Amino acid sequence: MTPLEALQTALAGEHAAVYAYGVLGGRVSASAEPVLSAALRAAHDVHRVRRDQLTAMVRAAGEDPVAAAVSYELPNRADTARRCRRAAGALEQRCAGVYAAVVGSTARANRQWAIDALTDAAVRGLAFGVEPTPWPGAPEL
Amino acid sequence: MPSPRPIPPRWTTALSRRATLLGVVGAATAACSPYELQTQRRRPARPTPSRAETPKVDPDVALATTVVAAERDLLERIEATVRRHPGLERILARTRAVHETHVALLEDAVPPTTEGPSEAAGTGPVDPTTADPTANQPAGPGDEATPARSRSVPREPARALRAVADAEDALELATKQAAFAAESGSFARVLASMAAAAAQQSAVLRGALPGVLR
């Protein structure tokens, strides 16, 4: 995978994450599930920032950033708070895998960005019930 | 200081891991492949080689060696903590397993005749024809917080657990720096994943602190 392909793939992943967190946030009651609701909102904010950073990184590399799709399939039905939490965990795991791929395909500032993003996704996933693992983002190891 | 528990071989997964990392560290060692290093080691001792003749260890191999030493150091800290506070064993068991997994993978990756993990920890002989004299030096500023040869475990369990979490943070930083510096992208990915795992463990241990304080 070329560095640009890795960045574009990550950007596509961030488009999906931003969409999904927007949906999940709207399905969890802030009064009934204040902790989960706040975690989903924080994740939404983080992924929006990452999407914008990746857009800039792709442009800086001289390519048009991949556009967002109209809609995305959620990891599950997300019709209860528990399923929303699980869906968020799955999103972070997917993002971790994408960031790990960016680490392996880039260097210097872009790699540093991906290293930090991978760590953040790994830790953020814990709040959504993801079990810690020896190889976040690289489960085949 | 007692060494960490021996790590059982896991042949079922070793091949894929080896393929991943030897493709990383090994392939990058073109000027000094493991086979060449082994061959050189079997030859009769030569007069002290000049600096120009000394084979150079691949930078990624040196990174792997440094990270293994840091991982082993953390394992030693965990062992010492459990010895002093047996009640923390359950909490630290998964943390220990994570780092044992990391060590096993990296030990698979480091060519056998380069400075190995035991030597990296400062306890074994160093082959002057193969070892990188700088391999024990910190790779970056973050490494300085990791090696702690003489460690004391706090008397209070909560403080002892926090000390392990702090050590995880230091390891995370050092491993991130190694990931940034790695020449091989695949190896950088492995190291970045290890750093993320250390960050997870730090978060898990800090999350367990309230239960220990009770």
XYZ file of C-alpha atoms in Angstrom:
355
model
C 0.000 0.000 0.000
C 1.391 3.396 -0.929
C 1.376 6.190 1.634
C -1.386 7.952 -0.283
C -3.510 4.841 -0.498
C -3.102 4.343 3.249
C -4.119 7.923 3.961
C -7.121 7.695 1.645
C -8.206 4.443 3.260
C -7.906 6.039 6.678
C -9.901 9.040 5.483
C -12.635 6.769 4.184
C -12.642 5.096 7.589
C -12.963 8.433 9.322
C -15.892 9.424 7.114
C -17.589 6.222 8.220
C -16.693 6.788 11.884
C -18.016 10.335 11.883
C -21.280 9.159 10.327
C -21.622 6.227 12.709
C -20.879 8.231 15.841
C -23.412 10.798 14.721
C -26.058 8.092 14.510
C -25.017 6.379 17.743
C -24.965 9.655 19.652
C -28.510 10.336 18.548
C -29.712 6.964 19.805
C -28.343 7.155 23.335
C -30.145 9.231 25.913
C -27.882 11.739 27.638
C -30.035 11.567 30.758
C -30.417 7.794 30.930
C -26.850 6.979 29.833
C -24.803 10.065 30.639
C -21.403 8.367 30.620
C -21.940 6.525 27.349
C -23.518 9.563 25.774
C -20.553 11.748 26.718
C -18.100 9.131 25.451
C -19.908 8.941 22.116
C -19.926 12.715 21.785
C -16.217 12.891 22.589
C -15.477 10.180 20.056
C -17.525 11.989 17.425
C -15.513 15.156 18.029
C -12.194 13.307 17.855
C -13.046 11.582 14.603
C -14.246 14.795 12.999
C -10.892 16.358 13.805
C -9.083 13.324 12.425
C -11.168 13.391 9.257
C -10.210 17.020 8.719
C -6.548 16.312 9.450
C -6.504 13.422 7.004
C -8.194 15.559 4.381
C -5.395 18.088 4.767
C -2.747 15.355 4.708
C -4.107 13.924 1.447
C -4.283 17.377 -0.112
C -0.730 18.077 1.015
C 0.307 14.916 -0.809
C -1.212 16.307 -3.980
C -4.340 14.209 -4.301
C -8.065 14.830 -4.013
C -9.399 13.497 -0.714
C -11.848 10.639 -0.999
C -15.432 11.815 -0.505
C -17.822 10.554 2.139
C -20.573 8.141 1.177
C -24.194 9.105 1.641
C -24.632 6.575 4.409
C -22.806 3.685 6.058
C -23.824 0.411 7.611
C -23.431 0.346 11.368
C -21.600 -2.547 13.025
C -24.905 -3.724 14.519
C -28.533 -2.645 14.841
C -27.607 -0.133 17.536
C -31.123 -0.185 18.896
C -30.163 -0.334 22.580
C -27.557 1.449 24.649
C -25.667 -1.793 24.991
C -25.565 -2.369 21.246
C -24.561 1.246 20.667
C -21.689 0.788 23.072
C -20.628 -2.383 21.314
C -20.882 -0.717 17.927
C -18.636 2.089 19.146
C -16.104 -0.463 20.327
C -16.161 -2.128 16.931
C -15.644 1.233 15.256
C -12.576 1.955 17.350
C -11.149 -1.472 16.590
C -11.639 -0.907 12.877
C -10.066 2.514 13.114
C -7.132 1.053 15.034
C -6.538 -1.385 12.186
C -6.628 1.408 9.647
C -4.229 3.566 11.658
C -1.860 0.642 12.069
C -1.820 0.265 8.300
C -0.987 3.951 7.966
C 1.902 3.506 10.405
C 3.266 0.735 8.212
C 2.919 2.701 4.993
C 4.128 6.147 5.930
C 7.063 7.917 7.529
C 7.875 11.020 9.511
C 4.947 13.285 10.444
C 2.257 11.110 8.899
C 3.578 8.055 10.709
C 3.718 9.961 13.984
C 0.116 11.027 13.492
C -0.935 7.435 12.882
C 0.997 6.112 15.898
C -0.845 8.557 18.152
C -4.187 7.829 16.509
C -3.689 4.094 16.952
C -2.947 4.502 20.649
C -5.950 6.753 21.113
C -8.276 4.312 19.360
C -6.932 1.416 21.431
C -7.549 3.252 24.698
C -10.844 4.812 23.598
C -12.130 1.371 22.700
C -11.768 0.291 26.326
C -14.455 2.768 27.321
C -16.782 1.000 24.908
C -16.095 -2.435 26.330
C -13.261 -3.541 24.058
C -10.978 -5.997 25.820
C -7.307 -5.026 25.984
C -5.136 -7.056 23.650
C -1.415 -7.505 23.021
C -1.810 -6.252 19.446
C -4.274 -3.417 19.021
C -4.768 -2.716 15.340
C -2.763 -5.782 14.357
C -4.779 -8.782 15.591
C -3.115 -11.225 13.182
C 0.107 -10.968 15.202
C 17.580 -10.058 40.380
C 15.379 -12.962 39.351
C 14.518 -13.151 35.721
C 10.928 -13.178 34.525
C 9.116 -16.459 34.176
C 10.281 -18.496 31.210
C 8.151 -18.006 28.165
C 6.814 -21.251 26.740
C 7.286 -21.740 23.022
C 4.167 -21.293 20.985
C 4.885 -23.041 17.750
C 1.446 -22.592 16.339
C 1.787 -18.866 16.121
C 5.531 -18.568 15.889
C 5.711 -19.079 12.172
C 3.394 -16.289 11.184
C 5.002 -13.968 13.680
C 8.404 -14.906 12.504
C 7.416 -14.373 8.933
C 6.142 -10.964 9.827
C 9.093 -9.792 11.801
C 11.930 -11.604 10.176
C 10.621 -10.186 6.944
C 10.983 -6.910 8.681
C 14.105 -7.001 10.699
C 15.802 -9.810 8.847
C 15.252 -8.533 5.344
C 16.546 -5.175 6.331
C 19.757 -6.748 7.544
C 21.114 -7.275 4.080
C 24.628 -6.289 4.976
C 24.679 -8.623 7.931
C 22.095 -11.382 7.701
C 21.573 -13.757 10.629
C 23.147 -16.552 8.578
C 26.222 -14.492 7.919
C 26.456 -13.524 11.545
C 26.215 -17.148 12.637
C 28.884 -18.133 10.134
C 31.166 -15.454 11.395
C 30.644 -16.574 14.943
C 31.698 -20.157 14.149
C 34.938 -19.083 12.594
C 38.096 -19.219 14.706
C 38.698 -16.134 16.707
C 40.405 -13.504 14.706
C 42.619 -10.799 16.000
C 40.633 -7.880 17.314
C 38.839 -6.577 14.255
C 39.337 -3.073 13.207
C 36.367 -0.783 13.409
C 35.956 -0.947 9.665
C 35.659 -4.746 9.769
C 33.059 -4.861 12.526
C 29.716 -5.848 11.042
C 27.055 -3.273 11.653
C 23.823 -4.299 13.274
C 20.805 -3.209 11.326
C 19.175 -0.194 12.973
C 15.855 -2.029 13.257
C 17.559 -4.942 14.988
C 19.082 -2.504 17.445
C 15.637 -0.994 17.987
C 14.139 -4.421 18.577
C 16.863 -5.205 21.099
C 16.258 -1.972 22.948
C 12.514 -2.519 23.058
C 12.935 -6.107 24.274
C 15.102 -4.819 27.107
C 12.450 -2.266 28.029
C 9.712 -4.911 27.906
C 11.755 -7.252 30.081
C 12.383 -4.457 32.508
C 8.657 -3.942 32.872
C 8.138 -7.673 33.368
C 10.711 -7.604 36.149
C 8.851 -4.743 37.753
C 5.622 -6.717 37.600
C 7.315 -9.764 39.135
C 8.740 -7.658 41.945
C 5.370 -6.032 42.543
C 3.561 -9.366 42.735
C 6.218 -10.718 45.089
C 5.661 -7.841 47.470
C 1.896 -7.654 46.972
C 0.514 -11.099 46.121
C -2.966 -9.609 46.199
C -2.159 -7.733 42.995
C -1.364 -10.890 41.064
C -4.843 -11.235 39.596
C -4.851 -7.644 38.371
C -1.362 -7.901 36.915
C -1.720 -11.331 35.329
C -3.093 -10.041 32.024
C -0.609 -7.213 31.935
C 2.190 -9.690 32.354
C 0.752 -11.906 29.617
C 0.626 -8.991 27.185
C 4.284 -8.164 27.686
C 5.367 -11.781 27.578
C 3.669 -11.977 24.189
C 5.577 -8.914 23.032
C 8.896 -10.294 24.223
C 8.251 -13.635 22.540
C 7.572 -11.968 19.205
C 10.578 -9.676 19.355
C 12.901 -12.447 20.466
C 11.769 -14.369 17.424
C 12.685 -11.418 15.297
C 16.108 -10.535 16.619
C 18.835 -12.526 14.879
C 20.416 -14.908 17.368
C 23.947 -13.630 17.063
C 23.159 -10.008 17.559
C 23.054 -8.772 21.090
C 20.213 -10.814 22.512
C 17.725 -9.890 25.152
C 19.715 -11.281 28.065
C 22.766 -9.383 26.971
C 20.634 -6.333 26.364
C 19.578 -6.494 29.973
C 23.202 -6.249 30.943
C 23.542 -9.739 32.357
C 25.225 -11.729 29.626
C 28.302 -11.731 27.443
C 28.480 -9.608 24.356
C 30.085 -10.842 21.192
C 32.273 -7.954 20.127
C 32.129 -9.007 16.494
C 28.379 -8.811 16.292
C 27.034 -6.627 19.008
C 26.188 -3.021 18.538
C 28.024 -1.139 21.264
C 25.259 1.418 21.329
C 22.424 -1.101 21.612
C 22.069 -0.603 25.348
C 21.951 3.118 25.020
C 18.562 4.769 25.171
C 17.094 5.270 21.707
C 15.535 8.511 22.777
C 14.571 10.638 25.706
C 11.643 8.397 26.615
C 13.900 5.426 27.201
C 15.491 7.045 30.169
C 12.409 6.479 32.260
C 12.176 2.783 31.430
C 15.382 1.052 32.543
C 15.444 0.885 36.307
C 17.868 -1.790 37.379
C 17.416 -1.331 41.085
C 13.772 -0.870 41.742
C 11.879 -0.705 44.957
C 8.235 -1.582 45.172
C 6.118 0.842 47.189
C 4.773 -0.518 50.429
C 1.167 0.406 49.692
C -0.493 -1.734 47.030
C -2.180 1.215 45.340
C 1.109 3.053 44.985
C 2.774 -0.097 43.733
C 0.069 -0.526 41.112
C 0.371 3.104 40.103
C 4.113 2.620 39.703
C 3.467 -0.206 37.241
C 1.018 2.015 35.359
C 3.662 4.751 35.235
C 6.135 2.220 33.874
C 3.580 1.322 31.192
C 3.412 4.978 30.228
C 7.193 5.161 29.939
C 7.245 1.993 27.859
C 4.506 3.360 25.623
C 6.546 6.484 24.945
C 9.765 4.583 24.291
C 8.024 2.153 21.968
C 6.331 4.973 20.089
C 9.709 6.569 19.537
C 11.028 3.264 18.246
C 8.036 2.948 15.914
C 8.708 6.411 14.585
C 12.375 5.616 14.038
C 11.964 2.166 12.489
C 13.172 1.885 8.922
C 10.805 -0.931 8.052
C 7.151 0.024 7.835
C 6.008 -3.436 8.910
C 8.205 -3.293 11.967
C 6.968 0.218 12.751
C 3.424 -1.158 12.672
C 4.349 -3.899 15.139
C 5.986 -1.418 17.483
C 3.083 1.027 17.250
C 0.718 -1.782 18.174
C 2.906 -2.627 21.155
C 2.844 1.004 22.262
C -0.939 1.010 21.997
C -1.081 -2.165 24.081
C 1.042 -0.521 26.783
C -1.319 2.456 26.769
C -4.264 0.086 27.182
C -2.577 -1.627 30.108
C -1.864 1.689 31.770
C -5.523 2.626 31.446
C -6.660 -0.753 32.767
C -4.342 -0.583 35.778
C -5.376 2.961 36.610
C -8.989 1.846 36.310
C -8.280 -0.877 38.861
C -6.838 1.551 41.411
C -10.120 2.405 43.169
C -10.663 -1.286 43.931
C -7.182 -1.563 45.403
C -7.646 1.538 47.526
C -10.746 0.061 49.167
